Structure formats: structure tokens, C-alpha cells
Short mmCIF file of C-alpha atoms (C1' of nucleotides) in Angstrom, two decimals:
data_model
loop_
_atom_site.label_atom_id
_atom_site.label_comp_id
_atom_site.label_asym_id
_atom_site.label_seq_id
_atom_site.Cartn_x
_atom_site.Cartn_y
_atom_site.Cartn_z
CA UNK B 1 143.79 -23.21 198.44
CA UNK B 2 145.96 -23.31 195.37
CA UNK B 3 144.70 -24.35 192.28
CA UNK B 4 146.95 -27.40 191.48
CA UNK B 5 148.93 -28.03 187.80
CA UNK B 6 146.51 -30.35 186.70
CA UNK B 7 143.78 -27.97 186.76
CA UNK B 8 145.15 -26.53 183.90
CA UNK B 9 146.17 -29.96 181.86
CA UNK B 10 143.52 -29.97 180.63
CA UNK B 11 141.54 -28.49 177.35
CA UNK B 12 141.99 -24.98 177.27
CA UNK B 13 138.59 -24.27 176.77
CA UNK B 14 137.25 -26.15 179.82
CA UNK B 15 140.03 -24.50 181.74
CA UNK B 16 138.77 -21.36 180.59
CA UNK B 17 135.39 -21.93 181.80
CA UNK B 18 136.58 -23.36 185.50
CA UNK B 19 138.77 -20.32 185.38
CA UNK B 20 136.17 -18.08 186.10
CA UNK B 21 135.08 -17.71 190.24
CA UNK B 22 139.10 -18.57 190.96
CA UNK B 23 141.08 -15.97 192.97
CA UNK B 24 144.00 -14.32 190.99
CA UNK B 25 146.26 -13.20 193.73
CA UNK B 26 149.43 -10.79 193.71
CA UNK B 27 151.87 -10.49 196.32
CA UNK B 28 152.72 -6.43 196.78
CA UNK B 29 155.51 -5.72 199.31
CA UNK B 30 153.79 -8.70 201.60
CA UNK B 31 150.21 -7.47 201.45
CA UNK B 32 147.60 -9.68 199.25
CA UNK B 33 145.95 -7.88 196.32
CA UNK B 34 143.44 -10.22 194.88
CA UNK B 35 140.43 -10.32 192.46
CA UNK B 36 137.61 -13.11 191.50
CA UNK B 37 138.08 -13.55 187.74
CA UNK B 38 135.18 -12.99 185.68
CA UNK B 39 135.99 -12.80 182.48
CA UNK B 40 138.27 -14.87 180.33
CA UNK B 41 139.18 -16.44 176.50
CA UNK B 42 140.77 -19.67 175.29
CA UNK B 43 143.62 -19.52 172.53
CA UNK B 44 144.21 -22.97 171.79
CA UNK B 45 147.29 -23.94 169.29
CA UNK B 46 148.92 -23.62 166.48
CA UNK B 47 146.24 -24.09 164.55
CA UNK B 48 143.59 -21.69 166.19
CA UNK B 49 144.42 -18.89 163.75
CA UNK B 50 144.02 -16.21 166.51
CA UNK B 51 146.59 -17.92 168.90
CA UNK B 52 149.94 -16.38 169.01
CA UNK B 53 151.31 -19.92 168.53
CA UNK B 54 150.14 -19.80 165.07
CA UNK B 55 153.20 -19.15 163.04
CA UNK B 56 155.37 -21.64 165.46
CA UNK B 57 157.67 -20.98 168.12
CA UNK B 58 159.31 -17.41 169.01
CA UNK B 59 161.20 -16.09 171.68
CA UNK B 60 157.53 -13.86 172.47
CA UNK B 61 155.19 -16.78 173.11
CA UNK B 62 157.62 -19.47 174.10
CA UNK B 63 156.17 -19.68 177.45
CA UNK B 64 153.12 -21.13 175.98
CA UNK B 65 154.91 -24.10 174.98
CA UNK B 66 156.40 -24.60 178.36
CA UNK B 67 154.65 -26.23 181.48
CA UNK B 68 150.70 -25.86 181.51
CA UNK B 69 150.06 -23.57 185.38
CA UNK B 70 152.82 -21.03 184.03
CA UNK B 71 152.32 -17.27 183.27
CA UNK B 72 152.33 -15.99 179.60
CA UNK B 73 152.18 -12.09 179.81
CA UNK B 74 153.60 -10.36 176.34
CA UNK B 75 153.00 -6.96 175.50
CA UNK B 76 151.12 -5.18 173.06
CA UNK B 77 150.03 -1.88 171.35
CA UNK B 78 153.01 -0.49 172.35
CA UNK B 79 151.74 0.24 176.36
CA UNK B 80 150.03 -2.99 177.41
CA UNK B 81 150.77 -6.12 179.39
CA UNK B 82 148.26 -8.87 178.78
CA UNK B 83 148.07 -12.34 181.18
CA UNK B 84 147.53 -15.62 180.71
CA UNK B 85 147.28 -18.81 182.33
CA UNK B 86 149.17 -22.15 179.90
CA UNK B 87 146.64 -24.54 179.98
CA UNK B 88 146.68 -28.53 178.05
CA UNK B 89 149.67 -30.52 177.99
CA UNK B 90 152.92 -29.59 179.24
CA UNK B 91 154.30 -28.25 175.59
CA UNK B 92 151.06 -27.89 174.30
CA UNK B 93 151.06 -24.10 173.31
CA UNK B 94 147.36 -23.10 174.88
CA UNK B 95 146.92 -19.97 176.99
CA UNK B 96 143.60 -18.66 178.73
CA UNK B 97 143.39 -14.63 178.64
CA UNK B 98 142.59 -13.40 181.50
CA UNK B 99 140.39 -10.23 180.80
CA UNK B 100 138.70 -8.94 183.92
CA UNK B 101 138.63 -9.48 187.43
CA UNK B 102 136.45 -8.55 190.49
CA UNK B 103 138.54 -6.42 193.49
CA UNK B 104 138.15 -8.40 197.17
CA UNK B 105 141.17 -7.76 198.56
CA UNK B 106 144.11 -4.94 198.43
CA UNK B 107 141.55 -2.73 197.01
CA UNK B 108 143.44 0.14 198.55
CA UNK B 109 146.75 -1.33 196.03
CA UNK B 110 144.57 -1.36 193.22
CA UNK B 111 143.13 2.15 193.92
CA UNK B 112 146.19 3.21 194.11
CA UNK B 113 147.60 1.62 190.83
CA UNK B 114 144.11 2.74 189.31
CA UNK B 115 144.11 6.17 190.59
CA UNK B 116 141.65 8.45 188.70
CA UNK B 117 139.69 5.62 187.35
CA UNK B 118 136.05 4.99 188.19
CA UNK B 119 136.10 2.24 190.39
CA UNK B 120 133.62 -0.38 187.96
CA UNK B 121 136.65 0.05 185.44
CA UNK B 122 139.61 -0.80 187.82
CA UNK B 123 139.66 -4.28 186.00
CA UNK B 124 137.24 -4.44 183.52
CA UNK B 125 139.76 -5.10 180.22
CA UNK B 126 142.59 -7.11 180.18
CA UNK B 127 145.36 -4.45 180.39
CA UNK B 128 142.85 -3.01 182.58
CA UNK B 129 143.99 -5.42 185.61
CA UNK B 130 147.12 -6.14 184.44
CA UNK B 131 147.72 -2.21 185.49
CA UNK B 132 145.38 -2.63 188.30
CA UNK B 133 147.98 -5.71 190.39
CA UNK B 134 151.12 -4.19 188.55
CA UNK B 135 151.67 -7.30 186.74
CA UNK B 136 154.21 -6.82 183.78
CA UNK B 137 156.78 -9.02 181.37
CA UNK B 138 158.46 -9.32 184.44
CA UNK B 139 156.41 -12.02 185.51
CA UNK B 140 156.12 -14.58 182.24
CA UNK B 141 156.54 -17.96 182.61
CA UNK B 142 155.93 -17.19 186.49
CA UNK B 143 154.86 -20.35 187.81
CA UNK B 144 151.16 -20.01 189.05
CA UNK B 145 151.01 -22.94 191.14
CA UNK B 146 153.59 -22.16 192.96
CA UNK B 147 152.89 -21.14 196.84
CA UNK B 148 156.04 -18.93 197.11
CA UNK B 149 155.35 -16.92 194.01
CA UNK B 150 154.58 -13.05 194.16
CA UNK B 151 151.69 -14.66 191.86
CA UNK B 152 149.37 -17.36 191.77
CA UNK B 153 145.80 -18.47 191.64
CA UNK B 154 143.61 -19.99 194.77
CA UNK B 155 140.14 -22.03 194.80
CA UNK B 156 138.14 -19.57 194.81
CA UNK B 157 133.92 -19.29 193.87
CA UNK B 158 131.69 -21.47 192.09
CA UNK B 159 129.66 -20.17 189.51
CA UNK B 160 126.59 -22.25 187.88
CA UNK B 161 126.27 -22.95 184.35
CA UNK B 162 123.45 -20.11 184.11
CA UNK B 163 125.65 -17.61 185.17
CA UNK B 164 127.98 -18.17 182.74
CA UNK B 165 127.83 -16.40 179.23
CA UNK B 166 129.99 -17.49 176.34
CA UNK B 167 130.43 -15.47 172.82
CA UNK B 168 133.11 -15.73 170.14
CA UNK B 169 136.49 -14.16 171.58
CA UNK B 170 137.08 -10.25 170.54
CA UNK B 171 139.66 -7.93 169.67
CA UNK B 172 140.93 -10.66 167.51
CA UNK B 173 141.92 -8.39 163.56
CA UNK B 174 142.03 -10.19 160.38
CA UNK B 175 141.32 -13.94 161.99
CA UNK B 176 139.41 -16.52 159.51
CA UNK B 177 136.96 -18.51 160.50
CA UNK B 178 135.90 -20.79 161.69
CA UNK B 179 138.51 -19.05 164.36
CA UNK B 180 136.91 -16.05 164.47
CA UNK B 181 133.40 -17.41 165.49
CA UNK B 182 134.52 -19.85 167.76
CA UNK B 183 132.38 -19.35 171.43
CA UNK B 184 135.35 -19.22 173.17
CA UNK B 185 134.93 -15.95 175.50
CA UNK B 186 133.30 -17.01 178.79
CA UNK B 187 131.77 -14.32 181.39
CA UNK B 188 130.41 -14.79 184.89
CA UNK B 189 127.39 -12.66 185.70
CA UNK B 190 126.13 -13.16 189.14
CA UNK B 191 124.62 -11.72 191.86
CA UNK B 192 128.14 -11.80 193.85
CA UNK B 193 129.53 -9.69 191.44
CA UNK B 194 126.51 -7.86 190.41
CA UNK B 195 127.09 -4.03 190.13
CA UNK B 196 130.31 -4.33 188.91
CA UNK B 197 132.57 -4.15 185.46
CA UNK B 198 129.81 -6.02 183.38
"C1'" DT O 1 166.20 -3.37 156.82
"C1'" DC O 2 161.47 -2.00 156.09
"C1'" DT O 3 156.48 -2.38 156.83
"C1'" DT O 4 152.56 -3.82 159.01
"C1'" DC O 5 149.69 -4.45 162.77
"C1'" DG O 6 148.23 -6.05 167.15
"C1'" DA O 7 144.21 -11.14 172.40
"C1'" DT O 8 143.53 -2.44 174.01
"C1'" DT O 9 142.47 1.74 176.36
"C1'" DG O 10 141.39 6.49 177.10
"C1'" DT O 11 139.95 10.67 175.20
"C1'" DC O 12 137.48 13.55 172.35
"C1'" DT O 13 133.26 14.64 169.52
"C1'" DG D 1 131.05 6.35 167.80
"C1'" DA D 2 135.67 7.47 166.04
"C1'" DC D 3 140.49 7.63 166.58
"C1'" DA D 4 145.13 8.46 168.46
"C1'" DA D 5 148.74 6.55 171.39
"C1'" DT D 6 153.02 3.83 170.96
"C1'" DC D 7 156.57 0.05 170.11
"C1'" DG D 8 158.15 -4.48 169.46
"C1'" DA D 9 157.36 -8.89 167.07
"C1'" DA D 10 156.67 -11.14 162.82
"C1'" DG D 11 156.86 -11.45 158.01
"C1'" DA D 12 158.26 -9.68 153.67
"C1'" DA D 13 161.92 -7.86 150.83
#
DNA sequence: TCTTCGATTGTCT
DNA sequence: GACAATCGAAGAA
């Protein structure tokens, strides 16, 4: 079942959480490639000081400010595609990072894609997956509600409060707090996933 | 136009 | 644990 838009109008942060159990699927040449996300951050406006929104406007994060259920994917470090889900009100620039899934289906796509990689760290970072269901710029703004899209995001598990770890986000350079500190990393550890990328 | 640096990963020590 | 890879966006000049 596909997660519907206003799943994701809604604070970023709570979207975040609910994010995690839900089934991120890709569409490869007909056949489903799919993974339970287990990992994700909140970026949440112009004013959260790590949020690419925070100088205004560009042409690289304007699909933040578009329609909350939407792809943002940019690129960065020169060789990676990173993916997020807009979240809040429609023109509200808030994105979710999505930074590491769990393989159930099209594992032999993401082997492939993976090839030579251990298979605990097919999808344990966020460029980590994005290489893992060949998702690149390609797909921004990509509308994730969307049924006929090569990519979108079903219902998928629940996971309990206790399962659920949250720390300050990371990777974030040169971010002042109270940004910096702000719990706003969530992780799923549970027995359904146990043995995996954690 | 020039400079800095990034929501990271893989490799080497 | 340290660091190179690699390039485009953003900000300064």
C-alpha cells in the first residue's frame, strides 16, 4: 500500500520517525527492488542551520520547496547521490535523509549494483543505497506517492518506540548549535532486521 | 572568476 | 584511525 501525501505533511521530524519500517521501492526494467528503511535524519528549514535550505532558494534544493511526498536527491563529494523524502507543508523546504535500508526484495539487483561489497554494507550509508537501487539526480522531485513512478514508498513494518534509537544527525561540518545537537537521527534496531547494517 | 567545502565512502596503515 | 577521491554549488571577491 502506498504511503499517501499526507503522510509526509506533516513535521519533518515525526515523518522521520514513521519513516522508518516503510518499504522504499525501485522499479528496475519491471522487476521490484525494495528495502525496509532503517535509518533516517530530519533537515527542517531555513532556519535549521544544517538544512540545505539555509541560505534560501537555489536551483540545487528547489525541490524541497515544492510538494511535500516528492524526491530531493542532489549530489555531493563529487561521486554521491543522496535521497530524500519533502516532508511539512507543500513549500515548506523540509527533507528526511534517507540513510540506510534493509534488502527484501531484488536482492539479486542490488547484488549486482553492489558487486564486491560485503553484503551487511549493501545499504548501510546513504550513498550506500542510493548505489545499491541505482537511484541518481535523475530522479529529483520524482513524485513518491505516485503508483506509476519507477519510485515510491509502500506501508510497510511497524516498529515500537523501544526499537527506535535517536542521536543528533552526523556528517553535518561547521553547523552551530543548537543545530548541531539536535536528536534528529532516528534508527530502527529490531529483531527483524537483526544481523544486519547496524 | 576564484576558493572553499560538503547530509560520504573506500582504502590503506 | 587517518585520509584521498572528486566536482559542483554557494559565497566571496
Amino acid at each position: 500500500m502506498l504511503l499517501p501525501r499526507d503522510f509526509y505533511r506533516r513535521q519533518v521530524q515525526t515523518v522521520a520517525r514513521e519513516l522508518l519500517g516503510k518499504r522504499l521501492v525501485q522499479i528496475f526494467d519491471g522487476q521490484r527492488a525494495a528495502g525496509i528503511i532503517i535509518e533516517s535524519e530530519a533537515y527542517d528549514g531555513e532556519q535549521d542551520q544544517a538544512c540545505h535550505a539555509r541560505s534560501g532558494k537555489t536551483a540545487r534544493n528547489a525541490a524541497m520547496y515544492g510538494e511535500a511526498g516528492r524526491a530531493y536527491i542532489y549530489f555531493t563529494y563529487g561521486m554521491h547521490w543522496m535521497l530524500n523524502c519533502v516532508s511539512g507543508e507543500d513549500g515548506y523546504p523540509a527533507a528526511v535523509l534517507i540513510r540506510a535500508i534493509h534488502p527484501v526484495e531484488g536482492v539479486n539487483i542490488i547484488q549486482e549494483n553492489r558487486s564486491g561489497v560485503e553484503r551487511k554494507n549493501w545499504c548501510d550509508g546513504p550513498a550506500k543505497l542510493t548505489k545499491a537501487l541505482a537511484i541518481t539526480g535523475e530522479f529529483n522531485e520524482f513524485d513518491l506517492c505516485d503508483p506509476n513512478s519507477p519510485l515510491f514508498i509502500e506501508e510497510g513494518i511497524a516498529f515500537k518506540d523501544e526499537e527506535v534509537q535517536t542521536t543528533p544527525r552526523i556528517g553535518i561540518q561547521n553547523t552551530p548549535e543548537p543545530w548541531l545537537s539536535q536528536p534528529w537521527r532516528f534508527i530502527a534496531h529490531s529483531p527483524l532486521v537483526s544481523g544486519d547494517s547496524l
